[in-house]
Tab-separated table of C-alpha atoms in Angstrom:
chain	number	residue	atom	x	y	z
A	1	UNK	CA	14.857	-14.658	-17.491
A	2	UNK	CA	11.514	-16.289	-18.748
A	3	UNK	CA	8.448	-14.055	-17.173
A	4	UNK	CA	4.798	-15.056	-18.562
A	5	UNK	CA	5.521	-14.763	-22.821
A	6	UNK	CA	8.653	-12.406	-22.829
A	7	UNK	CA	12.319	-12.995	-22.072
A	8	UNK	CA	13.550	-10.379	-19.630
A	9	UNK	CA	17.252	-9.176	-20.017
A	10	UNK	CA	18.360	-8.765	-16.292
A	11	UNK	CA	21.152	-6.629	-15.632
A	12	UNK	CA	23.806	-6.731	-13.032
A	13	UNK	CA	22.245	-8.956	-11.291
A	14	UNK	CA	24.887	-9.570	-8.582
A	15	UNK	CA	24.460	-5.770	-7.176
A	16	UNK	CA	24.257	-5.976	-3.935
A	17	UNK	CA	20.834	-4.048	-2.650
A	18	UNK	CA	20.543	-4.841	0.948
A	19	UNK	CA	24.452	-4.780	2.022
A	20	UNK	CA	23.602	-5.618	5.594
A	21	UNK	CA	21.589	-8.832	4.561
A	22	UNK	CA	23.787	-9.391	1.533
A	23	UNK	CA	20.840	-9.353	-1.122
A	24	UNK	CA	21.753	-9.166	-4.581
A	25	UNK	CA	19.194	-7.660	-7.525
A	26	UNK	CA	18.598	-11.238	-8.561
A	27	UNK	CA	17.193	-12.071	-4.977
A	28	UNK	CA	15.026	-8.920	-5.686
A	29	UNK	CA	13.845	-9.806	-8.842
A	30	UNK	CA	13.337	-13.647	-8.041
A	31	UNK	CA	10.912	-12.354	-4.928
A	32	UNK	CA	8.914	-10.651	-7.340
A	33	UNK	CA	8.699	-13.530	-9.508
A	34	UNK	CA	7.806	-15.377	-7.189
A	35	UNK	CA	4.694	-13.468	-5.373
A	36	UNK	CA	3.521	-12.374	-8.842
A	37	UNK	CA	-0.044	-14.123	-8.593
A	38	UNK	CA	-0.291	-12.063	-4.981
A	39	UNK	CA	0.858	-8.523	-6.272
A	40	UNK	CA	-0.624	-8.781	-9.536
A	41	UNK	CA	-4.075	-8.199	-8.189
A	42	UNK	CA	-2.940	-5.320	-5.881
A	43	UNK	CA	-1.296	-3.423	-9.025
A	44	UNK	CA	-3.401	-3.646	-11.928
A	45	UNK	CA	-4.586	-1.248	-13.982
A	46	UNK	CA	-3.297	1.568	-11.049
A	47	UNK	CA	-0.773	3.912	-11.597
A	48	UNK	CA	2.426	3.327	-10.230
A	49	UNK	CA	5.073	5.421	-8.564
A	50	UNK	CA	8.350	3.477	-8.542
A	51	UNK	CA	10.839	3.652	-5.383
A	52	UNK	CA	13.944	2.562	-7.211
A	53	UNK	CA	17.367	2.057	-5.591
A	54	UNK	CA	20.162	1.350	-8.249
A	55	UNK	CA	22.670	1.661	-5.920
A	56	UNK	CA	21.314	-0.051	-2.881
A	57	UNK	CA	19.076	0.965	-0.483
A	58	UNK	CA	22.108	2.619	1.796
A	59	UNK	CA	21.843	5.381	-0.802
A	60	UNK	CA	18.810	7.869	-1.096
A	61	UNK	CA	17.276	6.420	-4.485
A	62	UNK	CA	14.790	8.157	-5.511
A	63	UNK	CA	10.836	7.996	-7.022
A	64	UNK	CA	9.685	7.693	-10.093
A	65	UNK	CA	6.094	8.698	-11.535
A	66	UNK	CA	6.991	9.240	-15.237
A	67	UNK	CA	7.555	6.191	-17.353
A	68	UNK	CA	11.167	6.077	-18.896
A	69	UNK	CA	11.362	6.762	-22.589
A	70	UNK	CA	13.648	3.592	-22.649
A	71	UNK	CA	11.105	1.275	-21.206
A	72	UNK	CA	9.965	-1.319	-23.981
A	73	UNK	CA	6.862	-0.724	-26.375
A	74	UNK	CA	5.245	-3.442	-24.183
A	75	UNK	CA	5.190	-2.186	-21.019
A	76	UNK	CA	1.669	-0.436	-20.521
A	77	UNK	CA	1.123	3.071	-19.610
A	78	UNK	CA	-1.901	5.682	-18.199
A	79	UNK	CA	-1.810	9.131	-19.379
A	80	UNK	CA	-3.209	11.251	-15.947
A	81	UNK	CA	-3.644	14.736	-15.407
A	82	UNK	CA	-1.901	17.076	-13.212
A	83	UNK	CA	-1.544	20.367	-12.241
A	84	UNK	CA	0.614	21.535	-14.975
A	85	UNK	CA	0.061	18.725	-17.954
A	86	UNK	CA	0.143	15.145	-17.967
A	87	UNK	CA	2.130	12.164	-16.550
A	88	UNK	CA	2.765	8.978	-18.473
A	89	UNK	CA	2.812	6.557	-15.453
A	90	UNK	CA	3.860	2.639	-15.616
A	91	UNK	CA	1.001	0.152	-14.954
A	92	UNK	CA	2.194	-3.447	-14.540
A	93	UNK	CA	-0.392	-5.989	-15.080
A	94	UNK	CA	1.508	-8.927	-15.995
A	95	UNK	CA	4.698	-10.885	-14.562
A	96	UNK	CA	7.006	-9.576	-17.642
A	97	UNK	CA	6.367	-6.067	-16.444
A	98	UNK	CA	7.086	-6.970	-12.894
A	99	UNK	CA	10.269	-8.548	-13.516
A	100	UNK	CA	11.613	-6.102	-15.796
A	101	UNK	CA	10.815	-3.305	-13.289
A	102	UNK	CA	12.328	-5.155	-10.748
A	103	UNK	CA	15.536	-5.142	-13.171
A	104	UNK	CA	15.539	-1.468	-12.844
A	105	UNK	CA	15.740	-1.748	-9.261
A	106	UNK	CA	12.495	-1.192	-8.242
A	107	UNK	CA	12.055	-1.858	-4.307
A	108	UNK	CA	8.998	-0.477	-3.468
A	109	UNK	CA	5.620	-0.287	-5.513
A	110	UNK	CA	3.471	2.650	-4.774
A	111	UNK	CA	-0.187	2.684	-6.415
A	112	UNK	CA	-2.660	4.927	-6.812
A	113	UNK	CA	-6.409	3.807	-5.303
A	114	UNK	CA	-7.896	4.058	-8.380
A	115	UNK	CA	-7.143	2.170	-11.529
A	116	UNK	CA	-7.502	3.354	-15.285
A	117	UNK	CA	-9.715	4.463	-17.182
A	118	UNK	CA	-11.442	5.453	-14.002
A	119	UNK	CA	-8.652	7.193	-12.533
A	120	UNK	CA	-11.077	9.988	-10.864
A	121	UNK	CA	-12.946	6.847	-8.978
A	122	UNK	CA	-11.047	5.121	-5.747
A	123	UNK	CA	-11.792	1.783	-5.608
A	124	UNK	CA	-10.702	1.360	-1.959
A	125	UNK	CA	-9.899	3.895	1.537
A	126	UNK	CA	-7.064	3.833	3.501
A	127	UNK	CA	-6.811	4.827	7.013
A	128	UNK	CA	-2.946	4.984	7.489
A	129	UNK	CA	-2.013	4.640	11.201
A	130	UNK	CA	1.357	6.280	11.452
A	131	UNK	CA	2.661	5.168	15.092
A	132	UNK	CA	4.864	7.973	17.523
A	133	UNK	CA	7.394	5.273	17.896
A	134	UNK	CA	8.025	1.968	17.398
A	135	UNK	CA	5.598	0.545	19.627
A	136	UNK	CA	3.487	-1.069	17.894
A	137	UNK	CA	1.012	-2.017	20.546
A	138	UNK	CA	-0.185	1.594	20.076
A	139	UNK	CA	-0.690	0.640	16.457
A	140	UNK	CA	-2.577	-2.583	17.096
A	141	UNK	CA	-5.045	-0.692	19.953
A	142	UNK	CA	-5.496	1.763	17.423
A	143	UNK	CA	-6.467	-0.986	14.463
A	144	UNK	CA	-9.137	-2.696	16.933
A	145	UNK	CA	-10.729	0.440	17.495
A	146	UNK	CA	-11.222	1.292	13.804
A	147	UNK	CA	-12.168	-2.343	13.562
A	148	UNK	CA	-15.062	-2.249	15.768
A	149	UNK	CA	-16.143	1.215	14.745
A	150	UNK	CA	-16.902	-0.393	11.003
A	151	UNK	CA	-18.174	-3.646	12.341
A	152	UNK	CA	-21.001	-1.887	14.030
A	153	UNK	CA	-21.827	-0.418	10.796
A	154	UNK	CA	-21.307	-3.703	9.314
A	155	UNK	CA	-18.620	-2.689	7.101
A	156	UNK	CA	-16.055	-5.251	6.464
A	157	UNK	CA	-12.654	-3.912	6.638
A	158	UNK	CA	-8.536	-5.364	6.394
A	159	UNK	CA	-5.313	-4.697	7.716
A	160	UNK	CA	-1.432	-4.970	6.311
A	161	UNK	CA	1.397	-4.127	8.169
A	162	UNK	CA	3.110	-1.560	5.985
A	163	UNK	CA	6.532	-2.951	6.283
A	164	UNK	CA	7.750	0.373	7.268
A	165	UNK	CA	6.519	1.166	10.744
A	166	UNK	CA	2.946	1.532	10.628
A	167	UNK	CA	-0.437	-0.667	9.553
A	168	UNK	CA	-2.969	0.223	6.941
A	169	UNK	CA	-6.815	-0.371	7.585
A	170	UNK	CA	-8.264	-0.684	4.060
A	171	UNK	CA	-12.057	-0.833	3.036
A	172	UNK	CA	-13.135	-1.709	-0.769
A	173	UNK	CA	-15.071	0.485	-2.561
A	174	UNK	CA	-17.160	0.172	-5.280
A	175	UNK	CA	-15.163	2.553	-7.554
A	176	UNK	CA	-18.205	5.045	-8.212
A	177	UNK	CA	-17.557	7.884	-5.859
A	178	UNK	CA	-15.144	10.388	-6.265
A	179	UNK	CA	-11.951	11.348	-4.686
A	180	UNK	CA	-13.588	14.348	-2.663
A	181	UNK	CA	-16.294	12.292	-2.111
A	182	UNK	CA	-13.933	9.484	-0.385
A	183	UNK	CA	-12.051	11.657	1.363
A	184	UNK	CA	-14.851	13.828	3.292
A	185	UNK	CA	-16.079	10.424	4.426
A	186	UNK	CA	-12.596	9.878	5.724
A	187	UNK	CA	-12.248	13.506	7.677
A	188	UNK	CA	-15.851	12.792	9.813
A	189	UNK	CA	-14.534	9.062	10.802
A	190	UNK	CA	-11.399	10.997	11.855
A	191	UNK	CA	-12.933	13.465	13.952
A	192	UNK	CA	-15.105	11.168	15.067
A	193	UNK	CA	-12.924	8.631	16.289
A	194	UNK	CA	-10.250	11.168	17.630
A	195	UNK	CA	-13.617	12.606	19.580
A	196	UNK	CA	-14.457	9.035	21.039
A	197	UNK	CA	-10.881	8.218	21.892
A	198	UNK	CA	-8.811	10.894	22.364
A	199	UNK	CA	-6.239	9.422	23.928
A	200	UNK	CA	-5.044	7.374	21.363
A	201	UNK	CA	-5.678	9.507	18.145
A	202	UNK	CA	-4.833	12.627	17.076
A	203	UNK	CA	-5.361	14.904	13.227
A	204	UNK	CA	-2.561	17.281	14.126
A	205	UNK	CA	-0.730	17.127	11.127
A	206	UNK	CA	2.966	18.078	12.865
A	207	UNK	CA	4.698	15.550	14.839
A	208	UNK	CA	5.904	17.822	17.244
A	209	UNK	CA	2.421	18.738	18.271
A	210	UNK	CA	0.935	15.028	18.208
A	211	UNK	CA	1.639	14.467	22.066
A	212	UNK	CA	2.747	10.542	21.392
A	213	UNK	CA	-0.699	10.046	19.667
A	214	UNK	CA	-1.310	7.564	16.908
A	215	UNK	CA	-1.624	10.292	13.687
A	216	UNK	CA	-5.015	9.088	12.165
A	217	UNK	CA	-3.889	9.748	8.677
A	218	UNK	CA	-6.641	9.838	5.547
A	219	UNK	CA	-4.587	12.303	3.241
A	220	UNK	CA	-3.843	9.133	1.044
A	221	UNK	CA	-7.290	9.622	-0.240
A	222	UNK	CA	-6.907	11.955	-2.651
A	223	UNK	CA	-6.240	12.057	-6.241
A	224	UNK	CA	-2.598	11.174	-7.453
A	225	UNK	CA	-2.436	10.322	-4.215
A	226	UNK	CA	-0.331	6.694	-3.564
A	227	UNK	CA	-0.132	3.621	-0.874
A	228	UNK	CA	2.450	0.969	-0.889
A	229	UNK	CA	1.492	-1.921	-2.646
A	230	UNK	CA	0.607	-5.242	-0.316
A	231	UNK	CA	3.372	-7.418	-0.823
A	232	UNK	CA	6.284	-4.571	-1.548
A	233	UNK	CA	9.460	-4.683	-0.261
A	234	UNK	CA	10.544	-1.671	1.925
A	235	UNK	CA	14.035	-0.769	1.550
A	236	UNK	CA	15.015	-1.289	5.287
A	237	UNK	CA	17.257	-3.827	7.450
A	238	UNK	CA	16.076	-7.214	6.437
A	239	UNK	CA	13.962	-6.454	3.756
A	240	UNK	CA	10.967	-6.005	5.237
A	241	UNK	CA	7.838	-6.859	3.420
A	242	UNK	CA	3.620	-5.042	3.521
A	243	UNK	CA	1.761	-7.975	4.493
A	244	UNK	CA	-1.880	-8.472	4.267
A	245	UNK	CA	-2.645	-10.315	7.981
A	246	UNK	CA	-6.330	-11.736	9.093
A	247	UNK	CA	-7.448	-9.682	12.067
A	248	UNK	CA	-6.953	-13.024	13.978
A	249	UNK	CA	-3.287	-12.007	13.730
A	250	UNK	CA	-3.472	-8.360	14.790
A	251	UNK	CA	-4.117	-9.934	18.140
A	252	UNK	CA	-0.805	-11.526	18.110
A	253	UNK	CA	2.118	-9.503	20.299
A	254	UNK	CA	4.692	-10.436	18.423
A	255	UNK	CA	3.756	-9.548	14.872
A	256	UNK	CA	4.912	-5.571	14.486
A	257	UNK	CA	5.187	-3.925	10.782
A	258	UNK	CA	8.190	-5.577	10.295
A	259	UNK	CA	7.484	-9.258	10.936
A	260	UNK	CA	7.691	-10.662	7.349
A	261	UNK	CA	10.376	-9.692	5.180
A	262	UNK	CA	12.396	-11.628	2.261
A	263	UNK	CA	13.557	-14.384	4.990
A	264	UNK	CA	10.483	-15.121	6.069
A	265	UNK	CA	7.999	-14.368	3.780
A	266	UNK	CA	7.628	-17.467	1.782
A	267	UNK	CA	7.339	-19.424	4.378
A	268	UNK	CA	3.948	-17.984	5.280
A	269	UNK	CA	2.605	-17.747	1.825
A	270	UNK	CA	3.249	-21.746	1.704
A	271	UNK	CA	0.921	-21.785	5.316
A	272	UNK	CA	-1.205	-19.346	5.244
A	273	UNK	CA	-4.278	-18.953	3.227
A	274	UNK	CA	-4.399	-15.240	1.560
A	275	UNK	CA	-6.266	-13.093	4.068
A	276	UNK	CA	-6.965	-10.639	1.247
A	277	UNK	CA	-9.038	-13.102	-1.038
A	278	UNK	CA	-12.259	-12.510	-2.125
A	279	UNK	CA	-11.702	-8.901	-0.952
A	280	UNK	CA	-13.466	-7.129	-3.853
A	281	UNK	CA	-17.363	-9.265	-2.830
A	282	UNK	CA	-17.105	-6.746	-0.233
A	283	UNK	CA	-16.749	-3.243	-1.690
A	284	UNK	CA	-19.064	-0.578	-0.529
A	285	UNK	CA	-20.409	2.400	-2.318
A	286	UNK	CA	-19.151	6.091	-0.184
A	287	UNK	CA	-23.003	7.006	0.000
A	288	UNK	CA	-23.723	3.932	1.654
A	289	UNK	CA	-21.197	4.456	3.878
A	290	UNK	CA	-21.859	7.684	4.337
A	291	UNK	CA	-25.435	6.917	5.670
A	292	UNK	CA	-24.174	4.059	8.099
A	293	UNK	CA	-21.877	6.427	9.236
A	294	UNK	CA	-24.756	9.145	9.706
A	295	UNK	CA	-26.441	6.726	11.572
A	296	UNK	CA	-23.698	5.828	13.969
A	297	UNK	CA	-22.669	9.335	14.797
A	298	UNK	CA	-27.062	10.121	15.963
């Protein structure tokens, strides 16, 4: 298969992936293809952990943060630390690269948010809003709330449905704090928002002690750390894909994290402008928001 300058062997390509939908690898690899100019941006220069499912996604798979020996020469790496050494993660910056990990049955691209050389640096916080069920009118309350709390500091913020069961509320940063910087910010929002509304958010970390409360989760903020790529596919029913939405259509009832998947998912690309673009004019330093956030809490 032609991708960007390189010919990509593709292996196997009839293996069925999805056995209740009846997609093949090819279909998987083709969808990639296809959204390349909208994931591209999203995986740059990060660190990826790979959620690969050779044998279809009604076996376990499994995740991969070290790059394969046999990958080719071309395919570009990070060296990052870690407790105990190293790790020699992928980073896929062009379409070749996306294709040909998409041959090795790559469903689901997890990045790190930070990208190299800066690895220490996030360039953007995630609240993750991890639902009690599948209601996802809990998750959509929960969204506007967040919303509102960072449009009164004037901090412009986005939302993707994670494909899974959830919604992520992302702000850009300006890359120049740290991790532990990032990540304090993120525990005062939490306990301040779980303070104004505690009805609808909880920090308990076990589910069995969460009382039906959305789980106001910030622990992606941290080094090494990872959050699923906008535009992934999620290996459930349908093929579900994380999709980037205007806040215009968090109001709508009948999107839920599952909306768009591989059936659908073109379709809206084709109608809808990207709600994502232009994202990076609006990246905030931590201090700054720190000191907005000061503010709002007198």
């Amino acid at each position: 298969m032609k991708a960007g300058r390189r010919n990509i062997v593709i292996s196997n390509e009839d293996k069925v992936i999805y056995p209740d939908d009846g997609l093949r690898k090819i279909d998987i690899i083709n969808y990639y293809k296809d959204v390349a100019p909208l994931i591209l941006p999203h995986l740059e220069d990060r660190p990826l952990m790979l959620q690969r499912f050779p044998n279809g996604i009604r076996e376990s798979g499994f995740y991969q943060k070290e790059a394969s020996e046999y990958f080719p020469e071309w395919i570009e790496t990070v060296s990052v630390h870690k407790e105990d050494g190293q790790v020699n993660h992928a980073i896929c910056n062009n379409t070749a690269t996306l294709v040909y990990l998409a041959n090795q049955a790559t469903i689901t691209f997890h990045t790190w948010l930070s990208t190299a050389p800066e690895v220490n640096y996030p360039d953007k916080f995630i609240i993750d809003l991890d639902p009690p069920s599948n209601d996802f009118s809990v998750v959509r309350t929960a969204a506007f709330i967040i919303k509102r709390f960072f449009d009164e500091m004037e901090v412009t913020s986005f939302v993707m449905t994670t494909g899974s069961s959830g919604a992520h509320i992302v702000v850009p940063l300006n890359g120049k704090a740290t991790f532990d910087q990032s990540r304090k910010m993120g525990e005062e929002i939490a306990l301040r928002l779980t303070k104004l509304h505690p009805a609808i958010f909880t920090t308990e970390k076990y589910i069995k002690k969460r009382g039906g409360k959305i789980y106001f989760d910030i622990q992606r903020n941290a080094y090494a750390q990872t959050a699923v790529s906008p535009y992934s596919l999620r290996p459930l029913p349908q093929a579900p894909v994380a999709t980037p939405l205007a806040w215009s259509e968090m109001e709508d009832d009948t999107i839920n994290a599952r909306t768009f998947n591989m059936g659908n998912i073109r379709q809206r690309l084709s109608e809808t402008v990207n709600p994502w673009k232009g994202m990076g004019r609006h990246a905030i330093a931590v201090e700054s928001l720190e000191r907005k956030l000061q503010k709002a809490l007198v």
